[in-house]
PDB file of C-alpha atoms in Angstrom:
ATOM      1  CA  UNK A  17       0.000   0.000   0.000  1.00 47.00           C
ATOM      2  CA  UNK A  18       1.553   3.245  -1.101  1.00 46.00           C
ATOM      3  CA  UNK A  19       0.372   6.603   0.192  1.00 46.00           C
ATOM      4  CA  UNK A  20       2.532   9.640  -0.523  1.00 45.00           C
ATOM      5  CA  UNK A  21       2.491  13.329   0.360  1.00 44.00           C
ATOM      6  CA  UNK A  22       4.112  16.063  -1.713  1.00 43.00           C
ATOM      7  CA  UNK A  23       5.273  19.140   0.103  1.00 45.00           C
ATOM      8  CA  UNK A  24       4.234  22.404  -1.470  1.00 47.00           C
ATOM      9  CA  UNK A  25       0.746  21.083  -2.253  1.00 47.00           C
ATOM     10  CA  UNK A  26      -2.120  20.563   0.116  1.00 51.00           C
ATOM     11  CA  UNK A  27      -3.306  16.993  -0.284  1.00 51.00           C
ATOM     12  CA  UNK A  28      -4.568  15.288   2.819  1.00 53.00           C
ATOM     13  CA  UNK A  29      -2.838  11.945   2.419  1.00 46.00           C
ATOM     14  CA  UNK A  30       0.052  10.727   4.605  1.00 46.00           C
ATOM     15  CA  UNK A  31       3.147   9.585   2.886  1.00 43.00           C
ATOM     16  CA  UNK A  32       3.484   5.826   3.148  1.00 42.00           C
ATOM     17  CA  UNK A  33       5.840   3.463   1.411  1.00 39.00           C
ATOM     18  CA  UNK A  34       5.509  -0.309   1.121  1.00 39.00           C
ATOM     19  CA  UNK A  35       8.380  -2.547   2.106  1.00 39.00           C
ATOM     20  CA  UNK A  36       8.611  -6.221   3.020  1.00 38.00           C
ATOM     21  CA  UNK A  37      11.039  -9.005   3.763  1.00 41.00           C
ATOM     22  CA  UNK A  38       9.980 -12.619   3.347  1.00 40.00           C
ATOM     23  CA  UNK A  39      12.222 -15.373   4.697  1.00 42.00           C
ATOM     24  CA  UNK A  40      13.107 -17.992   2.080  1.00 47.00           C
ATOM     25  CA  UNK A  41       9.735 -18.023   0.314  1.00 43.00           C
ATOM     26  CA  UNK A  42       8.762 -17.130  -3.277  1.00 46.00           C
ATOM     27  CA  UNK A  43       7.441 -13.591  -3.512  1.00 45.00           C
ATOM     28  CA  UNK A  44       4.600 -12.051  -5.451  1.00 46.00           C
ATOM     29  CA  UNK A  45       4.050  -8.314  -5.670  1.00 45.00           C
ATOM     30  CA  UNK A  46       0.414  -7.436  -4.983  1.00 39.00           C
ATOM     31  CA  UNK A  47      -0.645  -3.801  -4.879  1.00 42.00           C
ATOM     32  CA  UNK A  48       2.819  -2.668  -3.857  1.00 43.00           C
ATOM     33  CA  UNK A  49       3.107  -5.199  -1.025  1.00 39.00           C
ATOM     34  CA  UNK A  50       5.284  -8.280  -1.327  1.00 39.00           C
ATOM     35  CA  UNK A  51       3.435 -11.416  -0.286  1.00 37.00           C
ATOM     36  CA  UNK A  52       5.455 -14.426   0.789  1.00 41.00           C
ATOM     37  CA  UNK A  53       3.933 -17.752  -0.268  1.00 41.00           C
ATOM     38  CA  UNK A  54       4.628 -20.754   1.991  1.00 43.00           C
ATOM     39  CA  UNK A  55       6.247 -23.848   0.563  1.00 45.00           C
ATOM     40  CA  UNK A  56       3.089 -25.797   1.417  1.00 43.00           C
ATOM     41  CA  UNK A  57      -0.298 -24.115   1.369  1.00 41.00           C
ATOM     42  CA  UNK A  58      -3.585 -25.817   2.150  1.00 40.00           C
ATOM     43  CA  UNK A  59      -6.930 -24.900   0.658  1.00 38.00           C
ATOM     44  CA  UNK A  60      -8.008 -23.708   4.075  1.00 36.00           C
ATOM     45  CA  UNK A  61      -5.180 -21.384   5.060  1.00 37.00           C
ATOM     46  CA  UNK A  62      -2.467 -19.355   3.420  1.00 33.00           C
ATOM     47  CA  UNK A  63       0.339 -17.956   5.481  1.00 34.00           C
ATOM     48  CA  UNK A  64       0.991 -14.383   4.486  1.00 30.00           C
ATOM     49  CA  UNK A  65       3.702 -12.039   5.628  1.00 30.00           C
ATOM     50  CA  UNK A  66       3.176  -8.363   4.957  1.00 32.00           C
ATOM     51  CA  UNK A  67       4.951  -5.297   6.152  1.00 30.00           C
ATOM     52  CA  UNK A  68       3.925  -1.759   5.364  1.00 32.00           C
ATOM     53  CA  UNK A  69       6.696   0.728   5.993  1.00 34.00           C
ATOM     54  CA  UNK A  70       5.081   4.073   6.744  1.00 37.00           C
ATOM     55  CA  UNK A  71       7.014   7.314   6.822  1.00 37.00           C
ATOM     56  CA  UNK A  72       7.685   7.664  10.527  1.00 37.00           C
ATOM     57  CA  UNK A  73      10.574   7.839  12.938  1.00 35.00           C
ATOM     58  CA  UNK A  74      10.674   4.209  14.021  1.00 36.00           C
ATOM     59  CA  UNK A  75      11.721   0.863  12.658  1.00 32.00           C
ATOM     60  CA  UNK A  76       8.709  -1.180  11.638  1.00 35.00           C
ATOM     61  CA  UNK A  77       9.099  -4.851  12.577  1.00 34.00           C
ATOM     62  CA  UNK A  78       7.854  -7.628  10.355  1.00 33.00           C
ATOM     63  CA  UNK A  79       4.764  -9.358  11.638  1.00 35.00           C
ATOM     64  CA  UNK A  80       2.658 -12.280  10.518  1.00 34.00           C
ATOM     65  CA  UNK A  81      -0.820 -12.667  11.912  1.00 40.00           C
ATOM     66  CA  UNK A  82      -3.816 -14.664  10.742  1.00 40.00           C
ATOM     67  CA  UNK A  83      -7.278 -13.330  11.447  1.00 45.00           C
ATOM     68  CA  UNK A  84     -10.731 -14.555  10.518  1.00 51.00           C
ATOM     69  CA  UNK A  85     -12.323 -12.748   7.588  1.00 57.00           C
ATOM     70  CA  UNK A  86     -14.751 -10.247   9.112  1.00 76.00           C
ATOM     71  CA  UNK A  87     -17.045  -7.783   7.403  1.00 86.00           C
ATOM     72  CA  UNK A  88     -16.977  -4.511   9.350  1.00 91.00           C
ATOM     73  CA  UNK A  89     -19.596  -1.794   9.014  1.00 94.00           C
ATOM     74  CA  UNK A  90     -18.975   1.906   9.597  1.00 96.00           C
ATOM     75  CA  UNK A  91     -20.816   5.196   9.541  1.00 96.00           C
ATOM     76  CA  UNK A  92     -18.879   7.734   7.476  1.00 95.00           C
ATOM     77  CA  UNK A  93     -18.533  11.272   8.827  1.00 96.00           C
ATOM     78  CA  UNK A  94     -17.678  13.684   6.023  1.00 96.00           C
ATOM     79  CA  UNK A  95     -14.649  15.906   6.585  1.00 97.00           C
ATOM     80  CA  UNK A  96     -14.002  19.282   4.960  1.00 97.00           C
ATOM     81  CA  UNK A  97     -11.321  18.944   2.281  1.00 95.00           C
ATOM     82  CA  UNK A  98      -9.214  22.028   2.888  1.00 95.00           C
ATOM     83  CA  UNK A  99      -5.817  20.452   3.552  1.00 93.00           C
ATOM     84  CA  UNK A 100      -6.646  20.057   7.236  1.00 96.00           C
ATOM     85  CA  UNK A 101      -8.718  16.891   6.851  1.00 96.00           C
ATOM     86  CA  UNK A 102      -6.463  14.637   8.950  1.00 95.00           C
ATOM     87  CA  UNK A 103      -6.557  17.072  11.855  1.00 97.00           C
ATOM     88  CA  UNK A 104     -10.271  17.751  11.331  1.00 98.00           C
ATOM     89  CA  UNK A 105     -11.056  14.029  11.483  1.00 98.00           C
ATOM     90  CA  UNK A 106      -9.092  13.643  14.712  1.00 98.00           C
ATOM     91  CA  UNK A 107     -10.786  16.732  16.148  1.00 98.00           C
ATOM     92  CA  UNK A 108     -14.217  15.346  15.271  1.00 98.00           C
ATOM     93  CA  UNK A 109     -13.395  12.087  17.033  1.00 98.00           C
ATOM     94  CA  UNK A 110     -12.034  13.760  20.163  1.00 98.00           C
ATOM     95  CA  UNK A 111     -14.305  16.808  20.466  1.00 98.00           C
ATOM     96  CA  UNK A 112     -17.324  16.035  18.281  1.00 97.00           C
ATOM     97  CA  UNK A 113     -16.436  19.040  16.129  1.00 98.00           C
ATOM     98  CA  UNK A 114     -13.973  19.611  13.286  1.00 98.00           C
ATOM     99  CA  UNK A 115     -13.192  23.119  14.442  1.00 98.00           C
ATOM    100  CA  UNK A 116     -10.431  22.172  16.889  1.00 98.00           C
ATOM    101  CA  UNK A 117      -8.180  21.031  14.043  1.00 98.00           C
ATOM    102  CA  UNK A 118      -5.716  23.863  14.715  1.00 98.00           C
ATOM    103  CA  UNK A 119      -5.294  22.637  18.282  1.00 98.00           C
ATOM    104  CA  UNK A 120      -4.591  19.083  17.080  1.00 98.00           C
ATOM    105  CA  UNK A 121      -2.092  20.370  14.510  1.00 98.00           C
ATOM    106  CA  UNK A 122      -0.254  22.472  17.115  1.00 98.00           C
ATOM    107  CA  UNK A 123      -0.105  19.483  19.448  1.00 98.00           C
ATOM    108  CA  UNK A 124       1.473  17.320  16.744  1.00 97.00           C
ATOM    109  CA  UNK A 125       4.015  19.999  15.848  1.00 98.00           C
ATOM    110  CA  UNK A 126       5.002  20.423  19.497  1.00 98.00           C
ATOM    111  CA  UNK A 127       5.623  16.690  19.819  1.00 96.00           C
ATOM    112  CA  UNK A 128       7.718  16.658  16.636  1.00 96.00           C
ATOM    113  CA  UNK A 129       9.746  19.669  17.779  1.00 96.00           C
ATOM    114  CA  UNK A 130      10.482  18.088  21.158  1.00 96.00           C
ATOM    115  CA  UNK A 131      11.427  14.762  19.590  1.00 95.00           C
ATOM    116  CA  UNK A 132      13.219  16.111  16.529  1.00 92.00           C
ATOM    117  CA  UNK A 133      16.483  14.257  17.118  1.00 89.00           C
ATOM    118  CA  UNK A 134      14.551  11.004  16.953  1.00 83.00           C
ATOM    119  CA  UNK A 135      12.369  12.016  14.025  1.00 76.00           C
ATOM    120  CA  UNK A 136      14.589  14.046  11.725  1.00 81.00           C
ATOM    121  CA  UNK A 137      16.242  11.161   9.859  1.00 76.00           C
ATOM    122  CA  UNK A 138      12.891   9.605   8.996  1.00 68.00           C
ATOM    123  CA  UNK A 139      10.840  12.574   7.865  1.00 78.00           C
ATOM    124  CA  UNK A 140      10.649  12.370   4.092  1.00 70.00           C
ATOM    125  CA  UNK A 141      10.357  15.587   2.097  1.00 68.00           C
ATOM    126  CA  UNK A 142      10.044  16.172  -1.621  1.00 62.00           C
ATOM    127  CA  UNK A 143      12.485  18.767  -2.964  1.00 68.00           C
ATOM    128  CA  UNK A 144      12.449  21.517  -0.353  1.00 78.00           C
ATOM    129  CA  UNK A 145      15.664  21.346   1.712  1.00 81.00           C
ATOM    130  CA  UNK A 146      14.201  23.773   4.264  1.00 82.00           C
ATOM    131  CA  UNK A 147      11.877  21.003   5.438  1.00 85.00           C
ATOM    132  CA  UNK A 148      14.848  18.923   6.574  1.00 86.00           C
ATOM    133  CA  UNK A 149      15.470  21.296   9.477  1.00 90.00           C
ATOM    134  CA  UNK A 150      13.528  21.348  12.713  1.00 92.00           C
ATOM    135  CA  UNK A 151      12.567  24.982  12.280  1.00 93.00           C
ATOM    136  CA  UNK A 152      11.601  24.606   8.628  1.00 93.00           C
ATOM    137  CA  UNK A 153       9.546  21.453   9.062  1.00 93.00           C
ATOM    138  CA  UNK A 154       7.679  22.693  12.118  1.00 95.00           C
ATOM    139  CA  UNK A 155       7.020  26.102  10.563  1.00 95.00           C
ATOM    140  CA  UNK A 156       5.584  24.414   7.461  1.00 92.00           C
ATOM    141  CA  UNK A 157       3.471  21.932   9.424  1.00 93.00           C
ATOM    142  CA  UNK A 158       2.139  24.715  11.674  1.00 96.00           C
ATOM    143  CA  UNK A 159       0.586  26.371   8.617  1.00 96.00           C
ATOM    144  CA  UNK A 160      -3.126  25.696   8.260  1.00 96.00           C
ATOM    145  CA  UNK A 161      -3.826  23.718   5.098  1.00 94.00           C
ATOM    146  CA  UNK A 162      -0.558  21.772   5.141  1.00 91.00           C
ATOM    147  CA  UNK A 163      -1.470  18.113   4.908  1.00 89.00           C
ATOM    148  CA  UNK A 164      -0.621  15.874   7.832  1.00 90.00           C
ATOM    149  CA  UNK A 165       1.334  12.666   7.349  1.00 86.00           C
ATOM    150  CA  UNK A 166       1.842   9.440   9.248  1.00 84.00           C
ATOM    151  CA  UNK A 167       4.433  11.297  11.337  1.00 87.00           C
ATOM    152  CA  UNK A 168       1.702  13.596  12.624  1.00 91.00           C
ATOM    153  CA  UNK A 169      -0.567  10.601  13.263  1.00 90.00           C
ATOM    154  CA  UNK A 170       2.210   8.961  15.246  1.00 88.00           C
ATOM    155  CA  UNK A 171       2.645  12.163  17.234  1.00 93.00           C
ATOM    156  CA  UNK A 172      -1.046  12.360  18.104  1.00 95.00           C
ATOM    157  CA  UNK A 173      -1.127   8.665  18.938  1.00 94.00           C
ATOM    158  CA  UNK A 174       1.459   9.391  21.615  1.00 93.00           C
ATOM    159  CA  UNK A 175       0.018  12.636  22.974  1.00 95.00           C
ATOM    160  CA  UNK A 176      -3.575  11.361  23.010  1.00 96.00           C
ATOM    161  CA  UNK A 177      -2.827   7.680  23.628  1.00 96.00           C
ATOM    162  CA  UNK A 178      -4.878   6.436  20.683  1.00 96.00           C
ATOM    163  CA  UNK A 179      -4.293   4.024  17.811  1.00 96.00           C
ATOM    164  CA  UNK A 180      -5.104   4.645  14.148  1.00 95.00           C
ATOM    165  CA  UNK A 181      -6.662   2.231  11.651  1.00 94.00           C
ATOM    166  CA  UNK A 182      -6.437   3.392   8.031  1.00 93.00           C
ATOM    167  CA  UNK A 183      -8.784   1.869   5.441  1.00 94.00           C
ATOM    168  CA  UNK A 184      -8.690   2.397   1.681  1.00 92.00           C
ATOM    169  CA  UNK A 185     -11.332  -0.030   0.383  1.00 90.00           C
ATOM    170  CA  UNK A 186     -14.996   0.141   1.361  1.00 92.00           C
ATOM    171  CA  UNK A 187     -18.334  -0.793  -0.182  1.00 90.00           C
ATOM    172  CA  UNK A 188     -21.324   1.527  -0.018  1.00 87.00           C
ATOM    173  CA  UNK A 189     -24.285  -0.139   1.700  1.00 82.00           C
ATOM    174  CA  UNK A 190     -26.650   2.783   2.157  1.00 80.00           C
ATOM    175  CA  UNK A 191     -26.393   6.523   2.630  1.00 82.00           C
ATOM    176  CA  UNK A 192     -23.553   7.231   5.030  1.00 86.00           C
ATOM    177  CA  UNK A 193     -22.915   3.530   5.729  1.00 92.00           C
ATOM    178  CA  UNK A 194     -20.047   1.484   4.302  1.00 93.00           C
ATOM    179  CA  UNK A 195     -18.684  -1.986   4.908  1.00 93.00           C
ATOM    180  CA  UNK A 196     -15.259  -3.513   4.393  1.00 94.00           C
ATOM    181  CA  UNK A 197     -13.466  -6.780   4.992  1.00 92.00           C
ATOM    182  CA  UNK A 198     -10.106  -5.089   4.474  1.00 92.00           C
ATOM    183  CA  UNK A 199      -7.649  -5.340   7.318  1.00 90.00           C
ATOM    184  CA  UNK A 200      -6.423  -1.802   7.945  1.00 92.00           C
ATOM    185  CA  UNK A 201      -2.977  -0.341   8.140  1.00 89.00           C
ATOM    186  CA  UNK A 202      -2.435   0.140  11.864  1.00 91.00           C
ATOM    187  CA  UNK A 203      -0.409   2.968  13.363  1.00 87.00           C
ATOM    188  CA  UNK A 204       0.888   2.520  16.888  1.00 82.00           C
ATOM    189  CA  UNK A 205      -1.089  -0.547  17.898  1.00 78.00           C
ATOM    190  CA  UNK A 206      -1.097  -0.680  21.681  1.00 85.00           C
ATOM    191  CA  UNK A 207      -3.465  -2.342  24.108  1.00 85.00           C
ATOM    192  CA  UNK A 208      -6.019  -0.517  26.247  1.00 89.00           C
ATOM    193  CA  UNK A 209      -6.311   2.362  23.796  1.00 93.00           C
ATOM    194  CA  UNK A 210      -9.163   3.749  21.768  1.00 95.00           C
ATOM    195  CA  UNK A 211      -8.827   3.500  17.994  1.00 96.00           C
ATOM    196  CA  UNK A 212      -9.510   6.236  15.456  1.00 97.00           C
ATOM    197  CA  UNK A 213     -10.688   4.672  12.176  1.00 97.00           C
ATOM    198  CA  UNK A 214      -9.934   6.693   9.051  1.00 96.00           C
ATOM    199  CA  UNK A 215     -10.893   6.205   5.403  1.00 95.00           C
ATOM    200  CA  UNK A 216      -8.246   7.369   2.939  1.00 94.00           C
ATOM    201  CA  UNK A 217      -9.822   7.957  -0.472  1.00 86.00           C
ATOM    202  CA  UNK A 218      -8.726   9.448  -3.767  1.00 68.00           C
ATOM    203  CA  UNK A 219      -5.433   9.105  -5.558  1.00 51.00           C
ATOM    204  CA  UNK A 220      -1.952   9.719  -4.212  1.00 49.00           C
ATOM    205  CA  UNK A 221      -2.010  13.402  -5.168  1.00 49.00           C
ATOM    206  CA  UNK A 222      -5.459  14.232  -3.824  1.00 56.00           C
ATOM    207  CA  UNK A 223      -5.989  11.781  -0.968  1.00 74.00           C
ATOM    208  CA  UNK A 224      -8.584  12.719   1.622  1.00 92.00           C
ATOM    209  CA  UNK A 225      -9.454  11.479   5.116  1.00 95.00           C
ATOM    210  CA  UNK A 226     -12.946  10.765   6.422  1.00 96.00           C
ATOM    211  CA  UNK A 227     -13.762   9.629   9.954  1.00 98.00           C
ATOM    212  CA  UNK A 228     -15.229   6.120  10.253  1.00 97.00           C
ATOM    213  CA  UNK A 229     -17.408   5.229  13.243  1.00 96.00           C
ATOM    214  CA  UNK A 230     -17.846   1.460  13.774  1.00 94.00           C
ATOM    215  CA  UNK A 231     -21.447   0.260  13.868  1.00 90.00           C
ATOM    216  CA  UNK A 232     -21.088  -3.506  14.176  1.00 67.00           C
ATOM    217  CA  UNK A 233     -19.075  -6.423  12.843  1.00 52.00           C
ATOM    218  CA  UNK A 234     -20.551  -9.383  11.004  1.00 49.00           C
ATOM    219  CA  UNK A 235     -18.622 -12.619  10.742  1.00 44.00           C
ATOM    220  CA  UNK A 236     -17.902 -13.259   7.061  1.00 41.00           C
ATOM    221  CA  UNK A 237     -19.780 -15.988   5.219  1.00 35.00           C
ATOM    222  CA  UNK A 238     -16.469 -17.656   4.416  1.00 38.00           C
ATOM    223  CA  UNK A 239     -16.011 -18.505   8.102  1.00 38.00           C
ATOM    224  CA  UNK A 240     -17.899 -21.133  10.075  1.00 39.00           C
ATOM    225  CA  UNK A 241     -17.156 -23.614  12.828  1.00 39.00           C
ATOM    226  CA  UNK A 242     -15.312 -26.078  10.627  1.00 38.00           C
ATOM    227  CA  UNK A 243     -14.104 -23.975   7.734  1.00 39.00           C
ATOM    228  CA  UNK A 244     -12.426 -20.716   8.715  1.00 37.00           C
ATOM    229  CA  UNK A 245     -11.159 -18.551   5.894  1.00 36.00           C
ATOM    230  CA  UNK A 246      -8.222 -16.381   6.868  1.00 36.00           C
ATOM    231  CA  UNK A 247      -6.848 -13.123   5.645  1.00 38.00           C
ATOM    232  CA  UNK A 248      -3.744 -11.172   6.512  1.00 42.00           C
ATOM    233  CA  UNK A 249      -3.589  -8.290   8.929  1.00 43.00           C
ATOM    234  CA  UNK A 250      -1.164  -5.541   8.016  1.00 46.00           C
ATOM    235  CA  UNK A 251       0.204  -4.079  11.191  1.00 46.00           C
ATOM    236  CA  UNK A 252       2.425  -1.080  11.492  1.00 45.00           C
ATOM    237  CA  UNK A 253       3.565  -1.197  15.082  1.00 42.00           C
ATOM    238  CA  UNK A 254       5.343   2.029  15.873  1.00 45.00           C
ATOM    239  CA  UNK A 255       7.014   1.892  19.239  1.00 40.00           C
TER     240      UNK A 255
END
């Protein structure tokens, strides 16, 4: 899964780059993610190893986890597309209003400034060398309309003690309701935390975030007592 941000524009998508390592198995490239195929695969299960390397200041460990195929249903809350959509979505989740997006942005910038020595080697910029400095990056990110990235999500996950699930594939069920059996990209998965679910839509240049509120989960038809279909869970565990 590739999600990129260009500095100098105001898209709302975080910059994410796919990267995997599969130990001693044949590899197939699927949607930018390398899938390792086991030497022996049954009709019932397929072992899959996926790693999504998101732009952020930490090493992302490889992880393999099998989960039952589940169809999840969400209510979509529309977010204003003005370059602040990531921060607006977080504000809506935390305060039930989008209007505190400036406060969320400032909070993220403060965290980045205080942890710059840890973050600076992992913040990816396009062609503007000024964004490689603490002052330049923070000044740019403080500006309303500058799109947030996974680095800002990581920052908020630490300051607010929340996790993020990012979905890109949903199916419209009715007005304002969508469902998906996609396993999300997870930022900062930690126990005993609330999770902010986000829908990233549009192309790489014009990506946009909407807030997703879970309604209920329905076990997929592929799964029953004796025949459990499995899918892979992409986890980005940022510690």
